[in-house]
XYZ file of C-alpha atoms in Angstrom:
559
model
C -4.751 15.576 -25.439
C -3.405 17.371 -28.521
C -6.257 16.341 -30.814
C -8.836 17.350 -28.220
C -7.231 20.783 -27.909
C -7.244 21.249 -31.699
C -10.919 20.319 -31.905
C -12.014 22.544 -29.023
C -10.112 25.595 -30.297
C -11.337 25.096 -33.882
C -14.966 24.904 -32.775
C -14.518 27.927 -30.508
C -13.179 30.106 -33.309
C -15.481 28.745 -35.996
C -18.740 29.201 -34.097
C -18.401 31.110 -30.828
C -16.205 33.922 -32.166
C -18.567 34.365 -35.130
C -21.491 34.685 -32.731
C -19.602 37.330 -30.731
C -18.663 39.243 -33.899
C -22.121 39.254 -35.471
C -24.531 39.301 -32.552
C -22.716 40.791 -29.579
C -20.209 43.294 -31.011
C -21.929 43.802 -34.405
C -18.719 44.563 -36.290
C -19.037 46.878 -39.280
C -16.809 46.694 -42.383
C -17.555 50.381 -43.045
C -16.374 51.771 -39.713
C -13.297 54.015 -40.005
C -10.873 52.723 -37.387
C -8.525 54.904 -35.298
C -5.554 53.565 -37.273
C -6.962 55.240 -40.399
C -8.425 58.281 -38.695
C -5.323 59.239 -36.704
C -2.553 57.692 -38.822
C 0.841 59.067 -37.702
C 3.300 56.318 -38.829
C 4.422 55.858 -35.190
C 1.612 54.425 -33.041
C -1.436 54.682 -35.348
C -0.518 52.536 -38.358
C -3.158 50.722 -40.505
C -1.821 47.192 -40.731
C -2.629 44.064 -42.704
C -4.552 41.721 -40.411
C -2.038 38.886 -40.791
C 0.860 41.143 -39.826
C -1.134 42.623 -36.953
C -2.135 39.168 -35.787
C 1.561 38.279 -35.697
C 2.315 41.371 -33.601
C -0.657 40.816 -31.299
C -0.056 37.082 -30.888
C 3.624 37.414 -30.134
C 3.022 40.364 -27.793
C 0.508 38.465 -25.678
C 2.250 35.078 -25.918
C 5.578 35.755 -24.251
C 6.830 33.316 -21.669
C 3.744 33.425 -19.439
C 1.705 30.693 -21.219
C 4.780 28.502 -20.834
C 5.753 29.338 -17.254
C 2.219 29.171 -15.843
C 1.238 25.713 -17.145
C 4.725 24.355 -16.360
C 4.326 25.416 -12.714
C 0.669 24.337 -12.494
C 1.625 20.811 -13.518
C 2.452 20.274 -9.852
C -1.287 19.597 -9.389
C -1.446 17.246 -12.401
C -2.084 17.696 -16.111
C -5.865 17.217 -15.880
C -6.731 20.467 -14.045
C -4.192 22.427 -16.104
C -5.537 21.206 -19.455
C -9.192 21.701 -18.477
C -8.596 25.303 -17.391
C -6.613 26.145 -20.539
C -9.341 24.795 -22.854
C -12.320 26.320 -21.035
C -10.555 29.551 -20.207
C -9.324 30.131 -23.753
C -12.626 29.500 -25.555
C -15.115 31.119 -23.180
C -13.064 33.677 -21.241
C -9.906 34.749 -23.049
C -11.742 34.899 -26.387
C -14.402 37.386 -25.334
C -11.933 39.322 -23.142
C -9.287 39.848 -25.839
C -11.782 40.326 -28.664
C -14.046 42.559 -26.570
C -11.363 44.926 -25.299
C -10.026 45.314 -28.860
C -13.512 46.161 -30.143
C -14.247 48.577 -27.279
C -10.935 50.394 -27.811
C -11.453 50.702 -31.568
C -14.879 52.213 -30.889
C -13.310 54.647 -28.372
C -10.657 56.250 -30.596
C -7.989 53.693 -29.675
C -8.082 54.580 -25.972
C -6.873 52.131 -23.358
C -9.306 50.125 -21.278
C -8.453 52.365 -18.297
C -9.637 55.502 -20.085
C -12.723 53.650 -21.316
C -13.487 52.807 -17.665
C -13.779 56.539 -16.962
C -16.465 56.896 -19.624
C -18.348 53.764 -18.621
C -18.016 53.798 -14.820
C -16.928 57.158 -13.368
C -14.087 59.728 -13.498
C -12.580 58.103 -10.380
C -12.432 54.777 -12.202
C -9.793 56.166 -14.531
C -7.164 56.719 -11.841
C -8.041 53.461 -10.069
C -7.696 51.467 -13.279
C -4.561 53.281 -14.398
C -2.844 52.542 -11.074
C -3.780 48.852 -11.237
C -2.567 48.647 -14.844
C 0.674 50.418 -13.935
C 1.384 47.884 -11.175
C 0.525 44.994 -13.505
C 2.875 46.253 -16.212
C 5.538 46.851 -13.582
C 5.361 43.189 -12.588
C 5.152 41.996 -16.215
C 8.394 43.798 -17.016
C 10.181 42.634 -13.865
C 9.046 39.003 -14.211
C 9.806 38.729 -17.919
C 13.214 40.372 -17.559
C 14.081 37.829 -14.857
C 12.720 34.985 -17.018
C 14.905 36.063 -19.952
C 17.932 36.517 -17.705
C 17.438 33.018 -16.331
C 17.190 31.557 -19.835
C 20.337 33.349 -21.038
C 22.220 32.027 -18.009
C 20.830 28.481 -18.330
C 20.954 28.252 -22.131
C 23.800 30.523 -23.375
C 23.302 29.028 -26.842
C 20.254 31.309 -27.246
C 22.213 34.553 -26.773
C 23.710 34.808 -30.285
C 20.534 34.146 -32.312
C 18.447 36.459 -30.137
C 20.650 39.552 -30.416
C 21.282 39.068 -34.144
C 17.535 38.819 -34.695
C 17.233 42.544 -33.928
C 19.210 43.906 -36.939
C 17.421 41.362 -39.149
C 14.035 42.708 -38.014
C 15.103 46.340 -38.467
C 16.270 45.584 -42.008
C 12.900 44.009 -42.805
C 11.073 47.019 -41.343
C 13.045 49.437 -43.514
C 12.530 47.332 -46.661
C 8.784 47.020 -46.105
C 7.847 50.468 -44.799
C 10.446 52.665 -46.498
C 11.024 50.807 -49.769
C 7.518 49.274 -50.185
C 8.608 45.643 -50.334
C 5.961 43.018 -49.658
C 6.641 41.634 -46.199
C 6.364 37.927 -47.046
C 9.696 37.367 -48.814
C 11.838 39.512 -46.444
C 10.270 37.876 -43.391
C 10.810 34.370 -44.801
C 14.424 35.242 -45.597
C 14.803 36.596 -42.060
C 13.304 33.420 -40.639
C 15.701 31.203 -42.616
C 18.642 33.301 -41.452
C 17.383 33.062 -37.881
C 17.157 29.268 -38.070
C 20.762 29.205 -39.266
C 21.711 31.411 -36.308
C 20.012 28.941 -33.943
C 22.384 26.265 -35.194
C 25.307 28.704 -34.953
C 24.324 29.412 -31.356
C 24.867 25.769 -30.433
C 28.421 26.058 -31.793
C 29.167 29.419 -30.161
C 27.347 29.781 -26.802
C 27.802 33.229 -25.258
C 27.467 34.174 -21.634
C 28.472 36.525 -18.859
C 30.716 35.634 -15.901
C 28.815 33.972 -13.081
C 29.593 36.921 -10.783
C 30.365 40.548 -11.625
C 30.412 43.352 -9.069
C 28.609 41.246 -6.517
C 25.704 40.371 -8.841
C 25.004 37.146 -10.722
C 24.973 36.843 -14.508
C 21.180 36.584 -14.370
C 20.964 39.914 -12.554
C 23.131 41.595 -15.196
C 21.018 40.115 -17.981
C 17.940 41.560 -16.250
C 19.445 45.058 -16.387
C 20.515 44.604 -20.000
C 17.064 43.420 -21.069
C 15.290 46.252 -19.254
C 17.643 48.705 -20.949
C 16.940 47.107 -24.313
C 13.182 47.174 -23.647
C 13.331 50.882 -22.806
C 15.139 51.668 -26.063
C 12.901 49.413 -28.169
C 9.761 50.982 -26.693
C 10.917 54.355 -28.044
C 11.204 53.170 -31.643
C 8.321 53.424 -34.148
C 6.312 50.190 -34.206
C 7.090 49.627 -37.899
C 10.872 49.677 -37.404
C 11.347 46.803 -34.948
C 8.162 45.670 -33.241
C 6.055 44.695 -36.255
C 8.734 43.009 -38.426
C 10.233 41.125 -35.481
C 6.794 40.007 -34.354
C 6.034 38.768 -37.860
C 9.247 36.708 -37.831
C 8.441 35.489 -34.333
C 4.959 34.409 -35.385
C 6.576 32.185 -38.048
C 9.031 30.988 -35.408
C 6.197 30.054 -33.083
C 4.345 28.206 -35.830
C 7.464 26.147 -36.512
C 7.982 25.560 -32.796
C 4.405 24.405 -32.242
C 4.474 22.251 -35.383
C 7.705 20.549 -34.305
C 6.469 19.930 -30.758
C 3.136 18.486 -31.896
C 4.769 16.437 -34.678
C 7.221 15.090 -32.120
C 4.294 14.098 -29.917
C 2.433 12.315 -32.740
C 5.499 10.597 -34.212
C 7.402 9.785 -31.030
C 4.273 9.021 -28.978
C 6.052 9.690 -25.675
C 4.601 8.327 -22.473
C 2.820 10.726 -20.143
C 4.758 10.351 -16.910
C 2.913 13.098 -14.998
C -0.216 12.164 -13.059
C -3.566 13.358 -14.334
C -4.327 14.503 -10.798
C -1.441 14.674 -8.356
C -2.451 13.182 -5.010
C 1.036 13.710 -3.548
C 1.330 17.493 -3.843
C 4.385 18.825 -1.903
C 3.706 20.390 1.477
C 4.924 23.839 0.422
C 2.552 24.008 -2.571
C -0.495 26.303 -2.279
C -4.002 24.847 -2.691
C -5.167 24.038 -6.226
C -8.349 26.012 -5.600
C -8.067 28.951 -6.241
C -4.343 29.187 -7.131
C -4.651 27.140 -10.347
C -6.624 29.991 -11.933
C -3.930 32.592 -11.316
C -0.896 30.343 -11.808
C -2.157 29.745 -15.352
C -3.099 33.259 -16.386
C -1.798 33.776 -19.930
C -2.866 30.675 -21.825
C -6.349 30.764 -20.304
C -7.268 34.422 -19.668
C -4.971 37.344 -19.007
C -5.530 40.997 -18.187
C -2.332 41.859 -20.033
C -4.029 40.809 -23.264
C -6.627 43.527 -22.793
C -3.845 46.072 -22.370
C -2.242 44.963 -25.634
C -5.623 44.901 -27.422
C -6.529 48.415 -26.253
C -2.975 49.762 -26.095
C -1.257 48.892 -29.368
C -3.383 46.519 -31.481
C -6.426 48.835 -31.584
C -4.199 51.583 -33.004
C -3.146 49.331 -35.895
C -6.439 47.643 -36.839
C -7.170 48.582 -40.458
C -10.764 47.252 -40.517
C -13.095 46.659 -37.587
C -14.038 43.238 -38.941
C -10.380 42.212 -38.502
C -10.903 42.333 -34.724
C -12.281 38.791 -34.679
C -9.212 37.411 -36.458
C -6.706 39.410 -34.406
C -8.364 39.293 -30.979
C -10.087 35.922 -30.696
C -7.661 33.941 -32.843
C -4.758 35.544 -30.993
C -6.046 34.113 -27.707
C -6.615 30.740 -29.395
C -3.009 30.652 -30.581
C -1.823 31.308 -27.066
C -4.013 28.464 -25.839
C -2.203 26.130 -28.252
C 1.113 27.309 -26.802
C -0.129 26.590 -23.272
C -1.201 23.081 -24.337
C 2.253 22.546 -25.841
C 3.751 23.536 -22.477
C 1.514 20.986 -20.746
C 2.553 18.272 -23.206
C 6.231 19.145 -22.780
C 6.081 18.933 -18.986
C 3.695 15.955 -18.849
C 5.553 13.733 -21.343
C 8.928 15.408 -21.770
C 10.552 13.662 -18.799
C 12.166 10.274 -19.282
C 10.693 8.637 -16.195
C 8.157 9.217 -13.448
C 11.093 9.584 -11.067
C 12.494 12.464 -13.130
C 9.134 14.183 -13.053
C 8.762 13.695 -9.300
C 12.241 15.098 -8.740
C 11.447 18.272 -10.651
C 8.075 18.719 -8.942
C 9.319 17.722 -5.515
C 8.622 21.197 -4.133
C 6.750 24.346 -5.107
C 9.984 26.351 -5.045
C 11.667 23.961 -7.481
C 8.686 23.927 -9.852
C 8.452 27.738 -9.799
C 12.127 28.473 -10.412
C 12.615 25.848 -13.136
C 9.340 26.136 -15.045
C 10.889 27.508 -18.244
C 13.768 25.033 -18.146
C 11.281 22.163 -17.819
C 9.458 23.331 -20.938
C 12.642 23.893 -22.966
C 14.065 20.486 -22.099
C 10.738 18.655 -22.445
C 9.876 20.293 -25.772
C 13.435 19.673 -26.960
C 12.998 15.975 -26.208
C 9.781 15.916 -28.261
C 11.492 17.619 -31.218
C 14.377 15.178 -30.887
C 11.904 12.457 -31.917
C 12.031 14.002 -35.423
C 15.757 13.332 -35.740
C 16.859 16.861 -34.796
C 19.825 16.775 -32.367
C 18.643 17.527 -28.845
C 21.204 20.366 -28.471
C 19.777 22.151 -31.523
C 16.205 21.425 -30.423
C 16.690 22.881 -26.935
C 18.463 25.947 -28.382
C 15.576 26.465 -30.781
C 13.047 26.220 -27.942
C 14.996 28.530 -25.634
C 15.420 31.047 -28.474
C 11.681 30.956 -29.107
C 10.866 31.602 -25.454
C 13.392 34.439 -25.212
C 12.130 36.053 -28.429
C 8.525 36.072 -27.248
C 9.373 37.180 -23.739
C 11.421 40.074 -25.141
C 8.573 41.071 -27.470
C 6.219 41.177 -24.500
C 8.824 43.129 -22.535
C 9.193 46.012 -24.986
C 5.452 46.049 -25.739
C 4.744 46.213 -22.011
C 7.271 49.005 -21.456
C 5.656 50.931 -24.332
C 2.245 50.419 -22.718
C 3.592 51.512 -19.336
C 4.845 54.724 -20.964
C 1.354 55.234 -22.450
C -0.179 54.805 -18.993
C 2.170 57.403 -17.490
C 1.272 59.752 -20.328
C -2.445 59.260 -19.654
C -1.933 59.933 -15.945
C 0.012 63.076 -16.840
C -2.700 64.337 -19.201
C -5.517 63.666 -16.792
C -3.853 65.182 -13.732
C -1.781 67.978 -15.277
C 1.644 66.451 -14.784
C 3.250 67.250 -18.151
C 6.585 65.634 -17.225
C 4.916 62.203 -17.385
C 3.971 62.939 -20.973
C 7.586 63.530 -21.927
C 8.641 60.409 -23.793
C 12.224 60.440 -22.507
C 11.339 61.109 -18.869
C 8.577 58.489 -18.906
C 10.883 55.894 -20.461
C 13.576 56.450 -17.814
C 10.964 56.279 -15.046
C 9.640 52.986 -16.427
C 13.153 51.520 -16.580
C 14.036 52.557 -13.011
C 10.776 51.317 -11.468
C 10.991 47.925 -13.212
C 14.646 47.473 -12.252
C 13.906 48.397 -8.636
C 11.143 45.790 -8.376
C 13.231 43.097 -10.074
C 16.118 43.689 -7.666
C 14.231 44.242 -4.402
C 11.353 41.744 -4.700
C 13.623 38.991 -3.353
C 16.236 40.504 -0.997
C 18.040 37.171 -0.697
C 18.825 37.064 -4.427
C 18.817 40.618 -5.921
C 17.889 40.716 -9.565
C 17.918 36.956 -10.014
C 15.098 35.886 -7.720
C 12.246 37.780 -9.290
C 10.104 34.676 -9.818
C 8.908 35.223 -6.247
C 6.668 37.768 -8.009
C 4.883 35.118 -10.101
C 1.896 34.465 -7.784
C 1.375 38.213 -7.290
C 1.795 38.851 -11.017
C -0.731 36.120 -11.864
C -3.268 37.425 -9.363
C -2.917 41.051 -10.475
C -3.106 39.930 -14.089
C -6.379 38.126 -13.500
C -7.798 40.982 -11.425
C -7.127 43.255 -14.390
C -8.862 40.770 -16.700
C -11.870 40.766 -14.388
C -12.017 44.559 -14.374
C -11.793 44.678 -18.188
C -14.685 42.203 -18.349
C -16.592 44.448 -15.930
C -16.124 47.427 -18.260
C -17.181 45.322 -21.256
C -20.255 44.052 -19.393
C -21.332 47.603 -18.512
C -20.949 48.704 -22.141
C -23.145 45.822 -23.300
C -25.629 46.527 -20.480
C -26.120 50.143 -21.538
C -26.350 49.104 -25.211
C -29.091 46.623 -24.223
C -27.157 43.663 -25.630
C -26.798 40.264 -23.877
C -24.366 40.480 -20.949
C -24.283 36.835 -19.844
C -21.289 36.050 -22.079
C -19.052 38.555 -20.293
C -20.761 38.607 -16.882
C -20.141 34.926 -16.067
C -16.387 35.132 -16.856
C -16.193 38.355 -14.817
C -17.809 36.754 -11.763
C -15.695 33.599 -11.959
C -12.388 35.382 -12.496
C -13.258 38.015 -9.886
C -14.033 35.517 -7.128
C -11.002 33.315 -7.793
C -8.534 36.173 -7.985
C -9.753 38.058 -4.927
C -9.532 34.781 -3.004
C -6.014 34.224 -4.353
C -4.898 37.759 -3.479
C -5.940 37.241 0.137
C -3.888 34.020 0.250
C -0.879 35.735 -1.357
C -0.905 38.660 1.060
C -1.069 36.220 3.976
C 1.923 34.305 2.581
C 4.007 37.481 2.164
C 3.125 38.531 5.712
C 4.344 35.219 7.103
C 7.550 35.528 5.067
C 8.100 39.114 6.202
C 8.229 40.458 2.622
C 6.678 43.845 3.340
C 7.329 45.233 -0.161
C 5.016 42.648 -1.715
C 2.544 42.976 1.166
C 2.233 46.700 0.450
C 1.970 46.262 -3.334
C -0.514 43.392 -3.034
C -2.578 45.201 -0.417
C -2.743 48.379 -2.489
C -3.800 46.485 -5.611
C -6.445 44.622 -3.592
C -7.946 47.862 -2.227
C -7.930 49.526 -5.665
C -9.642 46.483 -7.180
C -12.447 46.356 -4.591
C -12.966 50.109 -4.909
C -13.244 49.869 -8.688
C -15.741 46.987 -8.488
C -17.927 49.066 -6.141
C -17.737 51.954 -8.606
C -18.835 49.542 -11.331
C -21.802 48.317 -9.320
C -22.861 51.917 -8.785
C -22.545 52.563 -12.541
C -25.221 49.944 -13.284
C -27.867 52.326 -11.941
C -26.763 55.178 -14.199
C -28.432 55.741 -17.546
C -25.984 56.300 -20.384
C -26.471 57.457 -23.938
C -24.937 54.798 -26.261
C -23.047 57.586 -28.066
C -21.079 58.128 -24.826
C -19.877 54.519 -24.911
C -19.241 53.800 -28.606
C -18.054 56.044 -31.392
C -20.264 55.807 -34.469
C -18.797 58.768 -36.390
C -17.015 57.694 -39.557
C -15.891 61.188 -40.596
């Protein structure tokens, strides 16, 4: 399984991404990117492609490519692995790469604003609303995921919070004192690894109950507060240096997991195709394709590509390395999650117990990965307590990176809405940040009335569906750009049609489930997103008949 994944991803990057770069997107080394044209040392910052790849990779990775495959294992490892490989190479690659390229050629604008130029003025508001709801769910889901990890693995608390001052120190040394980033980041990584061991000796946690709320609920509030503050800081101060450390951390994590697999040769106890799926589990078709979103194709990636990465791309030709290889790296993480949950259990009985119900698989997806990956790493002679702390720290670090990136993007979206519709308050950075915090906290606490703040994983199916709908809409915008430029559209059209059909089908199933459960909040949110999505697709179909000057779609001015 591991060797096949390596081979498929290598061939995809080596050949398919080169074809996209040279023939479809026609990248130019002479084009002056928005990062250079509008450099402001806050959002527009020309960045070395390796550093930017670290930021992009860690921003899109998060916990989603771990949670999704871990849950989807309930149908067996065969469907999960097939979707990750095919989705990464032929769908995520062109989606992530394409939205980065389109944003760079549109002055670093988000894919929502690009939709206005390509489709219609109405498309802007429709897309912005869908993106806002997606980011709202990303923040709520990831905050709950981190809170659950802190409560389950208190050993990860110390290394995570001490990572922040380490990253800030690196940012100051590199961007204010002109140090080369390699040595400070390696020193920070070594210090972080020491802190992982220290965390096993000094686990930290909150009381199980405070003020009527669980420790997980309090961690959710703390993480949302942290994300709001971090999203206000310049990208060079915390986001970039921490992401660079985290990219090293992920490399080590993946290397240890895969080495553990090759050396320990654990037995795969999960079925290739599960013929005894629990009664409460939804159907594999179409839910597999939204349960595994990140790790195959994810609309959130397009928001990162067009929201932050496009503003830091120093050379247009770097887009292939940052965009396509970033999605490939996430595919490797998703495969690692499949390996951890397919062969990380001691016996078939242990696996069956964990996947005995959909509710159990959903709520314990991260824990299954952490424990399974820890068991693989233990094959290398590393104590299992240290291994599981290392894995939990890695998941928390990436989830937190996605959290503050997403809250930054959500603030950008509010600012764009304010500029377009003359609501200047939304463009105020402080007001927008507070509004983002309050809306995310409200969703995290009210999505599951039976378990306020701690039961947010009920959002996962809706998050996955909305995520994929956003990916489909981004592919629609990319297809229309290529159509008007008279370039081949088959490479983006087929992924758009497949993702569109599967996610609309899934949304209908989700809304029906929420209706039966009486969860009217999610019925309303899901129904609104569904209507906005169909409306935007109809606008896109109408845009096919319109003739557009290529200069309206791509910026060719290098002055």
